[in-house]
mmCIF file of C-alpha atoms in Angstrom:
data_model
loop_
_atom_site.group_PDB
_atom_site.id
_atom_site.type_symbol
_atom_site.label_atom_id
_atom_site.label_comp_id
_atom_site.label_asym_id
_atom_site.label_seq_id
_atom_site.Cartn_x
_atom_site.Cartn_y
_atom_site.Cartn_z
ATOM 1 C CA MET M 1 -1.070 -79.940 10.206
ATOM 2 C CA VAL M 2 0.621 -82.521 8.291
ATOM 3 C CA ASP M 3 0.712 -82.038 4.248
ATOM 4 C CA LEU M 4 1.009 -85.950 3.035
ATOM 5 C CA ASP M 5 -0.542 -85.279 -0.339
ATOM 6 C CA PRO M 6 2.165 -85.237 -2.983
ATOM 7 C CA GLN M 7 0.666 -82.591 -4.604
ATOM 8 C CA ALA M 8 1.006 -80.166 -1.350
ATOM 9 C CA ASN M 9 -2.154 -78.169 -1.816
ATOM 10 C CA LEU M 10 -2.453 -77.574 1.940
ATOM 11 C CA SER M 11 1.176 -75.934 2.057
ATOM 12 C CA ALA M 12 -0.173 -73.581 -0.924
ATOM 13 C CA MET M 13 -2.697 -72.627 0.945
ATOM 14 C CA PHE M 14 -0.768 -71.642 4.267
ATOM 15 C CA LEU M 15 2.706 -70.823 2.895
ATOM 16 C CA ASP M 16 3.688 -67.824 -0.041
ATOM 17 C CA GLU M 17 5.484 -68.840 -2.866
ATOM 18 C CA GLU M 18 8.630 -67.294 -1.786
ATOM 19 C CA ARG M 19 8.573 -69.680 1.384
ATOM 20 C CA LEU M 20 7.599 -72.623 -0.724
ATOM 21 C CA GLU M 21 10.312 -71.883 -3.022
ATOM 22 C CA GLN M 22 12.764 -71.886 -0.156
ATOM 23 C CA LEU M 23 11.741 -74.955 1.284
ATOM 24 C CA TRP M 24 11.569 -77.158 -1.900
ATOM 25 C CA SER M 25 15.004 -75.844 -3.506
ATOM 26 C CA ASN M 26 17.039 -76.679 -0.417
ATOM 27 C CA ASP M 27 16.674 -80.471 -0.877
ATOM 28 C CA GLY M 28 13.615 -80.481 0.964
ATOM 29 C CA GLU M 29 14.687 -79.510 4.016
ATOM 30 C CA GLY M 30 12.114 -78.626 6.357
ATOM 31 C CA THR M 31 9.340 -80.464 4.326
ATOM 32 C CA VAL M 32 8.460 -83.947 4.707
ATOM 33 C CA SER M 33 10.395 -85.133 1.854
ATOM 34 C CA GLY M 34 13.699 -83.878 3.721
ATOM 35 C CA ASN M 35 12.751 -85.961 6.802
ATOM 36 C CA LEU M 36 12.525 -89.008 4.817
ATOM 37 C CA ARG M 37 15.921 -88.511 2.686
ATOM 38 C CA PRO M 38 17.825 -90.776 5.183
ATOM 39 C CA LEU M 39 15.309 -93.599 4.662
ATOM 40 C CA MET M 40 15.057 -93.164 1.303
ATOM 41 C CA GLY M 41 18.733 -93.242 0.797
ATOM 42 C CA ARG M 42 19.166 -95.998 3.245
ATOM 43 C CA THR M 43 21.693 -93.646 5.252
ATOM 44 C CA GLY M 44 19.937 -93.798 8.341
ATOM 45 C CA ASP M 45 16.220 -93.183 9.752
ATOM 46 C CA ILE M 46 14.014 -90.217 9.881
ATOM 47 C CA ALA M 47 15.560 -86.989 10.241
ATOM 48 C CA PRO M 48 13.723 -84.318 12.961
ATOM 49 C CA PRO M 49 11.000 -82.199 11.452
ATOM 50 C CA ALA M 50 10.664 -78.557 11.328
ATOM 51 C CA VAL M 51 7.567 -77.001 11.661
ATOM 52 C CA GLU M 52 6.036 -73.605 10.340
ATOM 53 C CA ARG M 53 4.137 -71.631 12.851
ATOM 54 C CA ILE M 54 1.409 -70.405 10.945
ATOM 55 C CA ARG M 55 -0.497 -68.557 13.839
ATOM 56 C CA GLU M 56 -0.795 -69.256 17.737
ATOM 57 C CA GLY M 57 -2.362 -72.819 18.110
ATOM 58 C CA LEU M 58 -1.593 -73.532 14.450
ATOM 59 C CA ALA M 59 1.634 -74.874 13.158
ATOM 60 C CA LEU M 60 2.121 -77.011 9.544
ATOM 61 C CA LEU M 61 4.823 -79.540 8.864
ATOM 62 C CA PRO M 62 5.298 -78.819 4.773
ATOM 63 C CA GLY M 63 4.526 -81.234 2.118
ATOM 64 C CA ASN M 64 6.554 -81.425 -1.014
ATOM 65 C CA LEU M 65 6.163 -82.962 -4.763
ATOM 66 C CA ALA M 66 8.990 -84.959 -4.181
ATOM 67 C CA LEU M 67 7.044 -87.104 -1.232
ATOM 68 C CA SER M 68 6.141 -89.009 -4.554
ATOM 69 C CA ARG M 69 9.335 -90.807 -4.849
ATOM 70 C CA PHE M 70 8.676 -92.365 -1.408
ATOM 71 C CA GLU M 71 5.581 -94.234 -2.884
ATOM 72 C CA ASP M 72 7.907 -97.470 -4.226
ATOM 73 C CA LEU M 73 9.948 -97.895 -1.125
ATOM 74 C CA LEU M 74 6.627 -98.082 1.114
ATOM 75 C CA SER M 75 5.166 -100.514 -1.472
ATOM 76 C CA GLU M 76 8.367 -102.593 -1.619
ATOM 77 C CA ASN M 77 8.250 -102.635 2.288
ATOM 78 C CA TRP M 78 4.651 -103.218 3.376
ATOM 79 C CA PRO M 79 4.925 -106.914 2.812
ATOM 80 C CA LYS M 80 8.353 -107.330 4.330
ATOM 81 C CA CYS M 81 6.774 -106.382 7.400
ATOM 82 C CA LEU M 82 5.213 -109.725 7.705
ATOM 83 C CA ASP M 83 8.662 -111.390 7.787
ATOM 84 C CA GLY M 84 9.507 -109.006 10.704
ATOM 85 C CA GLU M 85 12.090 -107.130 9.307
ATOM 86 C CA GLU M 86 13.223 -104.033 11.339
ATOM 87 C CA ALA M 87 14.024 -101.964 8.586
ATOM 88 C CA ALA M 88 10.284 -102.368 7.097
ATOM 89 C CA PHE M 89 8.866 -101.144 9.769
ATOM 90 C CA ARG M 90 11.237 -98.038 9.946
ATOM 91 C CA VAL M 91 9.957 -96.853 6.456
ATOM 92 C CA ILE M 92 6.059 -98.043 7.026
ATOM 93 C CA THR M 93 6.104 -96.326 10.483
ATOM 94 C CA ALA M 94 7.724 -93.261 9.146
ATOM 95 C CA PHE M 95 5.077 -90.817 8.647
ATOM 96 C CA TYR M 96 3.689 -91.844 12.238
ATOM 97 C CA ARG M 97 6.894 -91.059 14.074
ATOM 98 C CA ILE M 98 7.525 -87.760 11.794
ATOM 99 C CA ILE M 99 4.228 -86.646 13.388
ATOM 100 C CA LEU M 100 5.052 -87.682 16.999
ATOM 101 C CA HIS M 101 8.244 -85.669 16.594
ATOM 102 C CA ALA M 102 6.332 -82.814 15.252
ATOM 103 C CA ALA M 103 3.198 -82.677 17.566
ATOM 104 C CA ASP M 104 6.100 -83.083 20.596
ATOM 105 C CA ALA M 105 7.872 -80.067 19.582
ATOM 106 C CA THR M 106 4.797 -77.967 19.283
ATOM 107 C CA LYS M 107 2.834 -79.284 22.157
ATOM 108 C CA ALA M 108 0.004 -80.152 20.101
ATOM 109 C CA GLU M 109 -3.343 -81.672 21.363
ATOM 110 C CA LEU M 110 -4.481 -82.578 17.471
ATOM 111 C CA VAL M 111 -3.082 -83.242 14.383
ATOM 112 C CA LEU M 112 -4.745 -82.932 10.997
ATOM 113 C CA ILE M 113 -3.327 -85.466 8.075
ATOM 114 C CA ASP M 114 -4.003 -84.089 4.822
ATOM 115 C CA VAL M 115 -3.854 -87.018 1.854
ATOM 116 C CA GLY M 116 -4.328 -87.072 -1.671
ATOM 117 C CA PRO M 117 -7.467 -88.646 -3.409
ATOM 118 C CA ASN M 118 -6.108 -92.107 -4.052
ATOM 119 C CA LEU M 119 -5.874 -95.566 -2.564
ATOM 120 C CA GLY M 120 -1.656 -95.738 -2.893
ATOM 121 C CA ALA M 121 0.839 -96.681 -0.588
ATOM 122 C CA ILE M 122 1.649 -93.222 0.733
ATOM 123 C CA ASN M 123 -2.249 -92.707 1.797
ATOM 124 C CA ARG M 124 -2.105 -96.451 3.468
ATOM 125 C CA SER M 125 1.026 -95.296 5.448
ATOM 126 C CA ALA M 126 -0.473 -91.855 6.373
ATOM 127 C CA LEU M 127 -4.085 -93.091 6.892
ATOM 128 C CA ILE M 128 -2.693 -96.256 9.450
ATOM 129 C CA ALA M 129 -1.100 -93.138 11.494
ATOM 130 C CA ALA M 130 -4.459 -91.829 12.034
ATOM 131 C CA GLU M 131 -7.133 -92.562 14.798
ATOM 132 C CA ARG M 132 -10.467 -91.520 12.800
ATOM 133 C CA VAL M 133 -10.650 -90.670 8.961
ATOM 134 C CA ILE M 134 -12.888 -88.019 7.697
ATOM 135 C CA LEU M 135 -14.095 -88.126 3.875
ATOM 136 C CA PRO M 136 -14.629 -84.956 1.826
ATOM 137 C CA LEU M 137 -17.357 -85.815 -0.553
ATOM 138 C CA ALA M 138 -18.929 -84.111 -3.643
ATOM 139 C CA PRO M 139 -22.525 -84.980 -4.308
ATOM 140 C CA ASP M 140 -21.756 -86.540 -7.459
ATOM 141 C CA LEU M 141 -21.198 -90.573 -8.844
ATOM 142 C CA PHE M 142 -17.315 -89.987 -8.487
ATOM 143 C CA SER M 143 -17.705 -89.452 -4.869
ATOM 144 C CA LEU M 144 -20.280 -92.372 -4.203
ATOM 145 C CA GLN M 145 -18.177 -94.776 -6.345
ATOM 146 C CA GLY M 146 -14.926 -93.628 -4.421
ATOM 147 C CA LEU M 147 -16.927 -94.287 -1.127
ATOM 148 C CA LYS M 148 -17.733 -98.120 -2.266
ATOM 149 C CA ASN M 149 -14.060 -98.581 -2.918
ATOM 150 C CA LEU M 150 -12.484 -96.939 0.136
ATOM 151 C CA GLY M 151 -14.335 -98.640 2.804
ATOM 152 C CA PRO M 152 -13.635 -102.610 1.812
ATOM 153 C CA THR M 153 -9.859 -100.793 1.660
ATOM 154 C CA LEU M 154 -9.825 -99.388 5.131
ATOM 155 C CA ARG M 155 -10.781 -102.429 6.331
ATOM 156 C CA GLU M 156 -8.123 -104.268 4.491
ATOM 157 C CA TRP M 157 -5.541 -101.584 5.516
ATOM 158 C CA ARG M 158 -6.464 -102.113 9.386
ATOM 159 C CA LYS M 159 -6.415 -105.976 9.252
ATOM 160 C CA GLY M 160 -3.349 -106.058 7.152
ATOM 161 C CA TRP M 161 -2.074 -104.011 9.923
ATOM 162 C CA GLN M 162 -2.598 -105.675 12.569
ATOM 163 C CA LYS M 163 -0.969 -109.034 11.263
ATOM 164 C CA ARG M 164 1.931 -106.962 10.871
ATOM 165 C CA LEU M 165 2.079 -105.406 14.342
ATOM 166 C CA PHE M 166 2.391 -109.165 15.829
ATOM 167 C CA GLU M 167 5.952 -109.386 13.579
ATOM 168 C CA LEU M 168 7.182 -106.565 14.972
ATOM 169 C CA PRO M 169 10.301 -107.108 16.706
ATOM 170 C CA GLN M 170 10.369 -105.574 20.419
ATOM 171 C CA ALA M 171 14.003 -104.999 20.508
ATOM 172 C CA ALA M 172 14.126 -102.566 17.476
ATOM 173 C CA ASN M 173 11.807 -100.122 20.162
ATOM 174 C CA ILE M 174 9.993 -98.871 17.061
ATOM 175 C CA GLN M 175 7.170 -96.473 18.085
ATOM 176 C CA ALA M 176 4.141 -97.976 15.865
ATOM 177 C CA PRO M 177 0.624 -96.475 15.411
ATOM 178 C CA SER M 178 -2.214 -98.760 16.121
ATOM 179 C CA GLY M 179 -4.007 -98.541 12.482
ATOM 180 C CA GLN M 180 -7.365 -97.512 14.152
ATOM 181 C CA MET M 181 -8.289 -95.391 11.302
ATOM 182 C CA ALA M 182 -12.077 -95.403 12.360
ATOM 183 C CA PRO M 183 -14.523 -93.641 10.266
ATOM 184 C CA GLY M 184 -15.486 -89.826 11.679
ATOM 185 C CA GLY M 185 -17.912 -89.105 9.444
ATOM 186 C CA TYR M 186 -17.831 -87.022 5.717
ATOM 187 C CA VAL M 187 -18.110 -83.460 4.717
ATOM 188 C CA VAL M 188 -20.203 -82.683 1.514
ATOM 189 C CA MET M 189 -18.462 -79.945 -0.437
ATOM 190 C CA GLN M 190 -20.715 -77.252 -2.202
ATOM 191 C CA HIS M 191 -21.095 -77.729 -6.042
ATOM 192 C CA GLY M 192 -19.371 -74.950 -8.056
ATOM 193 C CA VAL M 193 -21.419 -72.481 -9.200
ATOM 194 C CA ARG M 194 -20.387 -72.604 -12.801
ATOM 195 C CA ASP M 195 -21.678 -76.021 -13.298
ATOM 196 C CA SER M 196 -24.975 -75.750 -15.489
ATOM 197 C CA ARG M 197 -26.566 -79.279 -14.083
ATOM 198 C CA PRO M 198 -29.715 -78.236 -11.806
ATOM 199 C CA VAL M 199 -29.911 -78.277 -8.442
ATOM 200 C CA LYS M 200 -32.111 -81.567 -7.962
ATOM 201 C CA ALA M 201 -29.521 -83.288 -9.652
ATOM 202 C CA TYR M 202 -26.698 -82.728 -7.105
ATOM 203 C CA GLN M 203 -29.670 -83.216 -4.107
ATOM 204 C CA ARG M 204 -30.262 -86.771 -5.859
ATOM 205 C CA TRP M 205 -26.622 -87.720 -5.270
ATOM 206 C CA LEU M 206 -26.799 -86.053 -1.967
ATOM 207 C CA ASN M 207 -29.673 -88.055 -0.666
ATOM 208 C CA ARG M 208 -27.734 -91.257 -1.824
ATOM 209 C CA ILE M 209 -24.572 -90.890 0.188
ATOM 210 C CA PRO M 210 -25.872 -91.469 3.750
ATOM 211 C CA ALA M 211 -26.975 -94.956 2.871
ATOM 212 C CA VAL M 212 -23.558 -95.949 0.776
ATOM 213 C CA TYR M 213 -21.667 -94.192 3.813
ATOM 214 C CA ARG M 214 -23.030 -96.646 6.086
ATOM 215 C CA GLU M 215 -23.127 -99.856 4.015
ATOM 216 C CA SER M 216 -19.330 -99.419 2.600
ATOM 217 C CA VAL M 217 -17.621 -97.624 5.286
ATOM 218 C CA LEU M 218 -19.191 -98.486 8.339
ATOM 219 C CA ASP M 219 -19.800 -101.858 7.225
#
Protein backbone atom coordinates (compact mmCIF):
# COMPACT_ATOMS: atom_id res chain seq x y z
CA MET A 1 0.00 0.00 0.00
CA VAL A 2 1.28 3.46 -0.90
CA ASP A 3 -0.17 6.47 0.92
CA LEU A 4 -0.13 9.39 -1.53
CA ASP A 5 -2.88 11.33 0.24
CA PRO A 6 -1.32 14.35 2.01
CA GLN A 7 -3.80 13.78 4.86
CA ALA A 8 -2.10 10.39 5.46
CA ASN A 9 -5.31 8.69 6.62
CA LEU A 10 -4.18 5.30 5.32
CA SER A 11 -0.98 5.50 7.37
CA ALA A 12 -2.98 6.44 10.46
CA MET A 13 -5.13 3.32 9.96
CA PHE A 14 -2.15 0.97 10.14
CA LEU A 15 0.42 2.73 12.35
CA ASP A 16 -0.01 3.93 15.93
CA GLU A 17 0.63 7.54 16.90
CA GLU A 18 4.03 6.80 18.42
CA ARG A 19 5.31 5.31 15.17
CA LEU A 20 3.79 8.11 13.09
CA GLU A 21 5.44 10.70 15.34
CA GLN A 22 8.81 8.98 14.88
CA LEU A 23 8.43 9.00 11.11
CA TRP A 24 7.18 12.56 10.82
CA SER A 25 9.59 14.14 13.32
CA ASN A 26 12.66 12.66 11.61
CA ASP A 27 12.47 14.92 8.53
CA GLY A 28 10.02 12.47 7.01
CA GLU A 29 12.60 9.69 6.79
CA GLY A 30 10.77 6.47 6.02
CA THR A 31 7.83 8.26 4.39
CA VAL A 32 7.07 9.27 0.81
CA SER A 33 8.00 12.90 1.43
CA GLY A 34 11.40 11.76 2.75
CA ASN A 35 11.97 9.87 -0.50
CA LEU A 36 11.21 13.06 -2.42
CA ARG A 37 13.42 15.39 -0.39
CA PRO A 38 16.47 15.28 -2.75
CA LEU A 39 14.20 16.17 -5.68
CA MET A 40 12.45 18.94 -3.77
CA GLY A 41 15.76 20.39 -2.63
CA ARG A 42 17.23 20.10 -6.16
CA THR A 43 20.11 18.08 -4.70
CA GLY A 44 19.49 14.75 -6.42
CA ASP A 45 16.95 12.14 -7.43
CA ILE A 46 14.56 10.08 -5.29
CA ALA A 47 15.88 8.36 -2.18
CA PRO A 48 15.27 4.60 -1.75
CA PRO A 49 11.99 4.04 0.14
CA ALA A 50 11.73 2.39 3.55
CA VAL A 51 8.70 0.15 3.90
CA GLU A 52 6.70 -0.66 7.04
CA ARG A 53 5.84 -4.35 7.30
CA ILE A 54 2.27 -4.55 8.58
CA ARG A 55 1.93 -8.34 8.54
CA GLU A 56 2.82 -11.25 6.30
CA GLY A 57 1.98 -10.30 2.74
CA LEU A 58 1.10 -6.69 3.54
CA ALA A 59 3.40 -3.67 3.65
CA LEU A 60 2.95 0.10 3.71
CA LEU A 61 4.89 3.01 2.27
CA PRO A 62 3.76 5.67 4.79
CA GLY A 63 2.46 9.08 3.84
CA ASN A 64 3.24 12.42 5.39
CA LEU A 65 1.42 15.73 5.70
CA ALA A 66 4.54 17.37 4.23
CA LEU A 67 3.73 15.68 0.90
CA SER A 68 1.52 18.67 0.04
CA ARG A 69 4.71 20.74 -0.47
CA PHE A 70 5.46 18.63 -3.57
CA GLU A 71 2.32 19.89 -5.34
CA ASP A 72 3.86 23.10 -6.71
CA LEU A 73 6.91 21.31 -8.10
CA LEU A 74 4.67 18.80 -9.89
CA SER A 75 2.53 21.59 -11.37
CA GLU A 76 5.61 23.47 -12.52
CA ASN A 77 7.20 20.47 -14.25
CA TRP A 78 4.15 18.96 -15.99
CA PRO A 79 4.33 21.40 -18.95
CA LYS A 80 8.15 21.20 -19.07
CA CYS A 81 7.91 17.52 -20.01
CA LEU A 82 6.58 18.64 -23.41
CA ASP A 83 9.97 20.27 -24.01
CA GLY A 84 11.75 17.00 -23.25
CA GLU A 85 13.40 18.27 -20.05
CA GLU A 86 14.99 15.35 -18.22
CA ALA A 87 14.67 17.00 -14.80
CA ALA A 88 10.93 17.52 -15.36
CA PHE A 89 10.43 13.83 -16.16
CA ARG A 90 12.30 12.87 -12.99
CA VAL A 91 9.84 14.94 -10.96
CA ILE A 92 6.67 13.72 -12.68
CA THR A 93 7.71 10.04 -12.55
CA ALA A 94 8.94 10.22 -8.95
CA PHE A 95 5.91 8.46 -7.43
CA TYR A 96 6.05 5.69 -10.02
CA ARG A 97 9.76 5.06 -9.47
CA ILE A 98 9.39 5.08 -5.67
CA ILE A 99 6.56 2.55 -6.00
CA LEU A 100 8.72 0.31 -8.21
CA HIS A 101 11.55 0.37 -5.64
CA ALA A 102 9.16 -0.44 -2.78
CA ALA A 103 7.42 -3.22 -4.73
CA ASP A 104 10.77 -4.76 -5.64
CA ALA A 105 11.99 -4.60 -2.03
CA THR A 106 8.88 -6.39 -0.75
CA LYS A 107 8.38 -8.66 -3.78
CA ALA A 108 4.86 -7.24 -4.03
CA GLU A 109 2.50 -8.63 -6.64
CA LEU A 110 -0.05 -5.84 -6.27
CA VAL A 111 0.27 -2.19 -5.26
CA LEU A 112 -2.70 -0.24 -3.90
CA ILE A 113 -2.27 3.54 -4.20
CA ASP A 114 -4.39 5.73 -1.94
CA VAL A 115 -5.01 9.31 -3.07
CA GLY A 116 -6.97 12.26 -1.72
CA PRO A 117 -10.37 13.42 -3.02
CA ASN A 118 -9.22 16.08 -5.49
CA LEU A 119 -7.95 16.56 -9.03
CA GLY A 120 -4.64 18.27 -8.23
CA ALA A 121 -1.09 17.73 -9.45
CA ILE A 122 -0.26 15.14 -6.76
CA ASN A 123 -3.16 12.94 -7.82
CA ARG A 124 -2.30 13.36 -11.49
CA SER A 125 1.23 12.03 -10.95
CA ALA A 126 -0.06 9.31 -8.62
CA LEU A 127 -2.73 8.12 -11.04
CA ILE A 128 -0.52 8.01 -14.15
CA ALA A 129 1.43 5.40 -12.15
CA ALA A 130 -1.73 3.28 -11.84
CA GLU A 131 -2.89 0.61 -14.25
CA ARG A 132 -6.46 0.78 -12.93
CA VAL A 133 -8.55 3.30 -11.02
CA ILE A 134 -11.24 2.22 -8.56
CA LEU A 135 -13.52 4.92 -7.19
CA PRO A 136 -15.01 5.06 -3.69
CA LEU A 137 -18.43 6.70 -3.90
CA ALA A 138 -21.17 7.75 -1.55
CA PRO A 139 -24.82 7.61 -2.64
CA ASP A 140 -25.24 11.39 -2.87
CA LEU A 141 -25.18 14.36 -5.22
CA PHE A 142 -21.52 15.16 -4.48
CA SER A 143 -20.29 11.77 -5.72
CA LEU A 144 -22.39 12.02 -8.87
CA GLN A 145 -21.00 15.45 -9.62
CA GLY A 146 -17.50 14.18 -8.86
CA LEU A 147 -17.93 11.38 -11.41
CA LYS A 148 -18.94 13.90 -14.05
CA ASN A 149 -15.73 15.86 -13.41
CA LEU A 150 -13.43 12.88 -12.96
CA GLY A 151 -14.12 11.03 -16.20
CA PRO A 152 -13.10 13.83 -18.59
CA THR A 153 -10.14 14.68 -16.34
CA LEU A 154 -8.77 11.12 -16.45
CA ARG A 155 -9.04 11.09 -20.24
CA GLU A 156 -7.29 14.46 -20.43
CA TRP A 157 -4.47 13.27 -18.15
CA ARG A 158 -4.08 10.04 -20.11
CA LYS A 159 -3.88 11.90 -23.43
CA GLY A 160 -1.53 14.52 -21.98
CA TRP A 161 0.85 11.89 -20.60
CA GLN A 162 0.96 10.04 -23.94
CA LYS A 163 2.10 13.27 -25.61
CA ARG A 164 4.80 13.74 -23.00
CA LEU A 165 6.08 10.17 -23.33
CA PHE A 166 7.02 10.95 -26.93
CA GLU A 167 9.34 13.66 -25.59
CA LEU A 168 11.03 11.48 -22.95
CA PRO A 169 14.82 11.58 -23.59
CA GLN A 170 15.92 7.99 -24.22
CA ALA A 171 19.43 8.71 -22.97
CA ALA A 172 18.04 9.69 -19.56
CA ASN A 173 17.12 6.07 -18.83
CA ILE A 174 14.12 7.09 -16.69
CA GLN A 175 11.52 4.45 -15.84
CA ALA A 176 8.18 5.96 -16.82
CA PRO A 177 4.64 4.62 -16.42
CA SER A 178 2.36 3.96 -19.37
CA GLY A 179 -0.37 6.13 -17.84
CA GLN A 180 -3.03 3.52 -18.52
CA MET A 181 -5.41 4.58 -15.71
CA ALA A 182 -8.12 2.21 -16.97
CA PRO A 183 -11.42 2.43 -15.07
CA GLY A 184 -11.63 -0.58 -12.74
CA GLY A 185 -15.05 0.08 -11.24
CA TYR A 186 -16.40 1.73 -8.11
CA VAL A 187 -17.31 0.89 -4.53
CA VAL A 188 -20.36 2.51 -2.93
CA MET A 189 -19.94 3.29 0.76
CA GLN A 190 -22.79 2.84 3.21
CA HIS A 191 -24.48 6.00 4.41
CA GLY A 192 -23.93 7.04 8.02
CA VAL A 193 -26.46 5.80 10.56
CA ARG A 194 -26.58 9.22 12.20
CA ASP A 195 -27.90 10.78 8.99
CA SER A 196 -31.62 11.47 9.30
CA ARG A 197 -32.40 11.35 5.58
CA PRO A 198 -34.68 8.45 4.63
CA VAL A 199 -33.23 5.38 2.94
CA LYS A 200 -35.25 6.20 -0.20
CA ALA A 201 -33.11 9.29 -0.73
CA TYR A 202 -29.94 7.17 -0.82
CA GLN A 203 -31.56 4.64 -3.14
CA ARG A 204 -32.42 7.46 -5.52
CA TRP A 205 -28.76 8.51 -5.84
CA LEU A 206 -27.58 4.90 -5.87
CA ASN A 207 -29.79 4.15 -8.85
CA ARG A 208 -28.26 7.01 -10.82
CA ILE A 209 -24.61 6.04 -10.29
CA PRO A 210 -24.32 3.30 -12.98
CA ALA A 211 -25.52 5.54 -15.83
CA VAL A 212 -23.33 8.47 -14.78
CA TYR A 213 -20.32 6.18 -14.39
CA ARG A 214 -20.93 4.62 -17.81
CA GLU A 215 -21.32 7.97 -19.53
CA SER A 216 -18.74 10.13 -17.73
CA VAL A 217 -16.00 7.64 -16.78
CA LEU A 218 -16.32 4.88 -19.40
CA ASP A 219 -17.22 7.45 -22.09
